[in-house]
Amino acid sequence: MKKVGSQDYCSAAEHFDLAGKPVSFHYNNSGHINDTVIVQTEEGGKIRRYILQRINTDIFLKPDELMENIVHVTGFLKEKILADGGDPKRETLTVIMTKDGAPLYRDAQGNCWRMYEFIEDTVCYDKPDLPERFGQSGYIFGKFQQMLSDYPAGTLHKTIPDFHNTGVRYQAFLRTIEENPAGRAGLVQEEIHFLTDRHDYAEMLKGTAMPLRVVHNDAKLSNVLFDRSTGKALCVIDLDTIMPGYTVMDFGDAIRFGASTASEDEPDLTKVHFDRHLYELFHRKFLAEAGDALTEEEVRMLPEGAKLITYEQALRFLGDYLAGDVYYHTERPGQNLDRARTQIRLLEEMEREI
Ligand code: ADP
Ligand code: GN1
Ligand code: MG
């Protein structure tokens, strides 16, 4: 996506139905995909905050459909949360409409913007720190799965087709090696062989008996907001990829990100290990919430899901490194390669331990 300036953020925010006038903008660079800014407004001395995002339309080709999914799913979740005695304003996202009543604003350059209420007094973690925190993320993703277990999956748009189709990802990876657009394939032969030797993963879910459900598809710790005062997991965010899929992939995504002793992009591999205790903690908390909704086969496949998604994520990070870093936001050279290497290290250890 072409870069935009602060003036573009200001003009975009003006199109939304906000309480007060926007007075300040702060970048939040933690996500790998969209551009996120915190907008502060003021009215009669009262300060409010909002999240403004420029949707990455290189990746999400149908932003209107994506927002339709989010409006419907958050509406559904709000009813469930309310019925359960929870706080629908804090426990799921609240979409702010434009002054014309739409969930999306498209500017003259074709940039697509959306806004959410900023959920105050929350913290978001970019890497696993305390075991209890990771356990909390197991609770919230399990609850998320449980709450959506009767959502009509067929009504959701596919925001990225074949998103977690590992076979399709593998074929794309092979094409990138073949085309070698950034001339980097020679530098990472060992990593390439590690992944091509394990191509069986790509077929692992073929003919699976597991049901397609509404899943998050990006279920990592950094997509959870924690309540600052209680320390409890409060809200699952980043709903762009909510689509029909397999529960084991959400479980696996959470594990590959959080049951690790290091960050996803740690350059020093001696620091990166799969932590079996964290795995077991998450497994227990996730099942305590989602267990009733899952089939025996799904529960049996959870550890396989962890390996599969870690494999797929290694393909995606290494593929992006080979492509010249065109998909994920990067802040330094070699970051995608470091990300791929952590996934490879974790997968090696998972293969031995679960
Ligand atoms: P990306 O798709 O790029 O990962 P996210 O939707 O995950 O973007 O948002 C990026 C960051 O913005 C989150 O990690 C979190 O810190 C913050 N954030 C997003 N939505 C909210 C919200 N409604 N309230 C408070 N913080 C939020
Ligand atoms: C991206 O947007 P973010 O950072 O939550 C990616 C996920 C990857 C993840 C790796 C739409 O998620 O699929 O698992 O990075 N999102 C998309 O951390 O590709
Ligand atoms: Mg995110």
PDB file of N, CA and C and ligand atoms in Angstrom, residues 31-33 59-60 160 163 217-218 220 223 238 241 253 256 264 313 316-317 327-328, ligand 2:
ATOM      1  N   GLY A  31       0.500  -3.953  14.538  1.00  0.00           N
ATOM      2  CA  GLY A  31      -0.031  -4.962  13.601  1.00  0.00           C
ATOM      3  C   GLY A  31       0.869  -5.134  12.388  1.00  0.00           C
ATOM      4  N   HIS A  32       0.752  -6.288  11.715  1.00  0.00           N
ATOM      5  CA  HIS A  32       1.586  -6.547  10.536  1.00  0.00           C
ATOM      6  C   HIS A  32       0.891  -6.139   9.238  1.00  0.00           C
ATOM      7  N   ILE A  33      -0.382  -5.716   9.306  1.00  0.00           N
ATOM      8  CA  ILE A  33      -1.154  -5.624   8.074  1.00  0.00           C
ATOM      9  C   ILE A  33      -1.764  -4.238   7.817  1.00  0.00           C
ATOM     10  N   ILE A  59      -4.244  -6.528   0.329  1.00  0.00           N
ATOM     11  CA  ILE A  59      -4.480  -7.865   0.886  1.00  0.00           C
ATOM     12  C   ILE A  59      -5.975  -8.177   0.955  1.00  0.00           C
ATOM     13  N   PHE A  60      -6.746  -7.212   1.416  1.00  0.00           N
ATOM     14  CA  PHE A  60      -8.207  -7.396   1.506  1.00  0.00           C
ATOM     15  C   PHE A  60      -8.837  -6.712   0.293  1.00  0.00           C
ATOM     16  N   ILE A 160     -10.318 -13.424   2.602  1.00  0.00           N
ATOM     17  CA  ILE A 160      -9.140 -13.844   1.818  1.00  0.00           C
ATOM     18  C   ILE A 160      -9.369 -15.314   1.475  1.00  0.00           C
ATOM     19  N   PHE A 163      -7.361 -18.791   2.877  1.00  0.00           N
ATOM     20  CA  PHE A 163      -6.458 -18.148   3.839  1.00  0.00           C
ATOM     21  C   PHE A 163      -5.634 -19.178   4.601  1.00  0.00           C
ATOM     22  N   ASN A 217      -9.179 -16.952  12.806  1.00  0.00           N
ATOM     23  CA  ASN A 217      -8.142 -17.101  11.779  1.00  0.00           C
ATOM     24  C   ASN A 217      -6.873 -16.279  12.012  1.00  0.00           C
ATOM     25  N   ASP A 218      -6.767 -15.602  13.139  1.00  0.00           N
ATOM     26  CA  ASP A 218      -5.539 -14.850  13.457  1.00  0.00           C
ATOM     27  C   ASP A 218      -5.455 -14.749  14.982  1.00  0.00           C
ATOM     28  N   LYS A 220      -3.942 -14.777  17.840  1.00  0.00           N
ATOM     29  CA  LYS A 220      -2.699 -14.679  18.609  1.00  0.00           C
ATOM     30  C   LYS A 220      -2.881 -13.712  19.772  1.00  0.00           C
ATOM     31  N   ASN A 223      -3.722 -10.113  19.518  1.00  0.00           N
ATOM     32  CA  ASN A 223      -5.058  -9.716  19.079  1.00  0.00           C
ATOM     33  C   ASN A 223      -6.070  -9.858  20.213  1.00  0.00           C
ATOM     34  N   ASP A 238      -9.215  -7.500  16.016  1.00  0.00           N
ATOM     35  CA  ASP A 238      -8.681  -7.833  14.693  1.00  0.00           C
ATOM     36  C   ASP A 238      -9.526  -8.907  14.002  1.00  0.00           C
ATOM     37  N   THR A 241     -10.268 -11.383   9.471  1.00  0.00           N
ATOM     38  CA  THR A 241     -10.226 -12.700   8.806  1.00  0.00           C
ATOM     39  C   THR A 241     -11.259 -13.658   9.399  1.00  0.00           C
ATOM     40  N   ASP A 253      -2.698 -21.274  16.047  1.00  0.00           N
ATOM     41  CA  ASP A 253      -2.140 -19.932  15.889  1.00  0.00           C
ATOM     42  C   ASP A 253      -1.779 -19.354  17.252  1.00  0.00           C
ATOM     43  N   ARG A 256       1.438 -21.218  18.482  1.00  0.00           N
ATOM     44  CA  ARG A 256       2.712 -20.897  17.812  1.00  0.00           C
ATOM     45  C   ARG A 256       3.202 -19.516  18.238  1.00  0.00           C
ATOM     46  N   GLU A 264       7.938 -13.479  18.198  1.00  0.00           N
ATOM     47  CA  GLU A 264       7.797 -14.100  16.871  1.00  0.00           C
ATOM     48  C   GLU A 264       8.968 -13.752  15.955  1.00  0.00           C
ATOM     49  N   GLN A 313       2.775 -20.929   8.820  1.00  0.00           N
ATOM     50  CA  GLN A 313       3.281 -19.580   9.084  1.00  0.00           C
ATOM     51  C   GLN A 313       4.752 -19.467   8.668  1.00  0.00           C
ATOM     52  N   ARG A 316       4.746 -18.907   5.039  1.00  0.00           N
ATOM     53  CA  ARG A 316       4.315 -17.541   4.692  1.00  0.00           C
ATOM     54  C   ARG A 316       5.421 -16.520   4.967  1.00  0.00           C
ATOM     55  N   PHE A 317       6.095 -16.652   6.117  1.00  0.00           N
ATOM     56  CA  PHE A 317       7.163 -15.685   6.423  1.00  0.00           C
ATOM     57  C   PHE A 317       8.348 -15.876   5.483  1.00  0.00           C
ATOM     58  N   TYR A 327       4.540  -8.392   1.808  1.00  0.00           N
ATOM     59  CA  TYR A 327       3.239  -8.628   2.439  1.00  0.00           C
ATOM     60  C   TYR A 327       3.186  -8.083   3.863  1.00  0.00           C
ATOM     61  N   TYR A 328       4.068  -8.583   4.727  1.00  0.00           N
ATOM     62  CA  TYR A 328       4.042  -8.170   6.133  1.00  0.00           C
ATOM     63  C   TYR A 328       4.788  -6.857   6.327  1.00  0.00           C
TER      64      TYR A 328
HETATM   65  C1  GN1 B   2      -0.859 -11.027  10.386  1.00  0.00           C
HETATM   66  O1  GN1 B   2      -2.490  -8.360  11.315  1.00  0.00           O
HETATM   67  P1  GN1 B   2      -1.812  -9.286  12.239  1.00  0.00           P
HETATM   68  O2  GN1 B   2      -0.465  -8.846  12.651  1.00  0.00           O
HETATM   69  O3  GN1 B   2      -2.736  -9.564  13.422  1.00  0.00           O
HETATM   70  C2  GN1 B   2      -1.540 -12.007   9.419  1.00  0.00           C
HETATM   71  C3  GN1 B   2      -1.774 -13.349  10.115  1.00  0.00           C
HETATM   72  C4  GN1 B   2      -0.461 -13.904  10.603  1.00  0.00           C
HETATM   73  C5  GN1 B   2       0.183 -12.879  11.528  1.00  0.00           C
HETATM   74  C6  GN1 B   2       1.548 -13.345  11.978  1.00  0.00           C
HETATM   75  C7  GN1 B   2      -4.391 -10.884   7.212  1.00  0.00           C
HETATM   76  O4  GN1 B   2      -1.701 -10.702  11.464  1.00  0.00           O
HETATM   77  O5  GN1 B   2      -2.355 -14.271   9.213  1.00  0.00           O
HETATM   78  O6  GN1 B   2      -0.669 -15.078  11.279  1.00  0.00           O
HETATM   79  O7  GN1 B   2       0.332 -11.608  10.882  1.00  0.00           O
HETATM   80  N1  GN1 B   2      -2.804 -11.449   8.932  1.00  0.00           N
HETATM   81  C8  GN1 B   2      -3.101 -11.512   7.620  1.00  0.00           C
HETATM   82  O8  GN1 B   2       1.872 -12.732  13.171  1.00  0.00           O
HETATM   83  O9  GN1 B   2      -2.366 -12.038   6.782  1.00  0.00           O
END
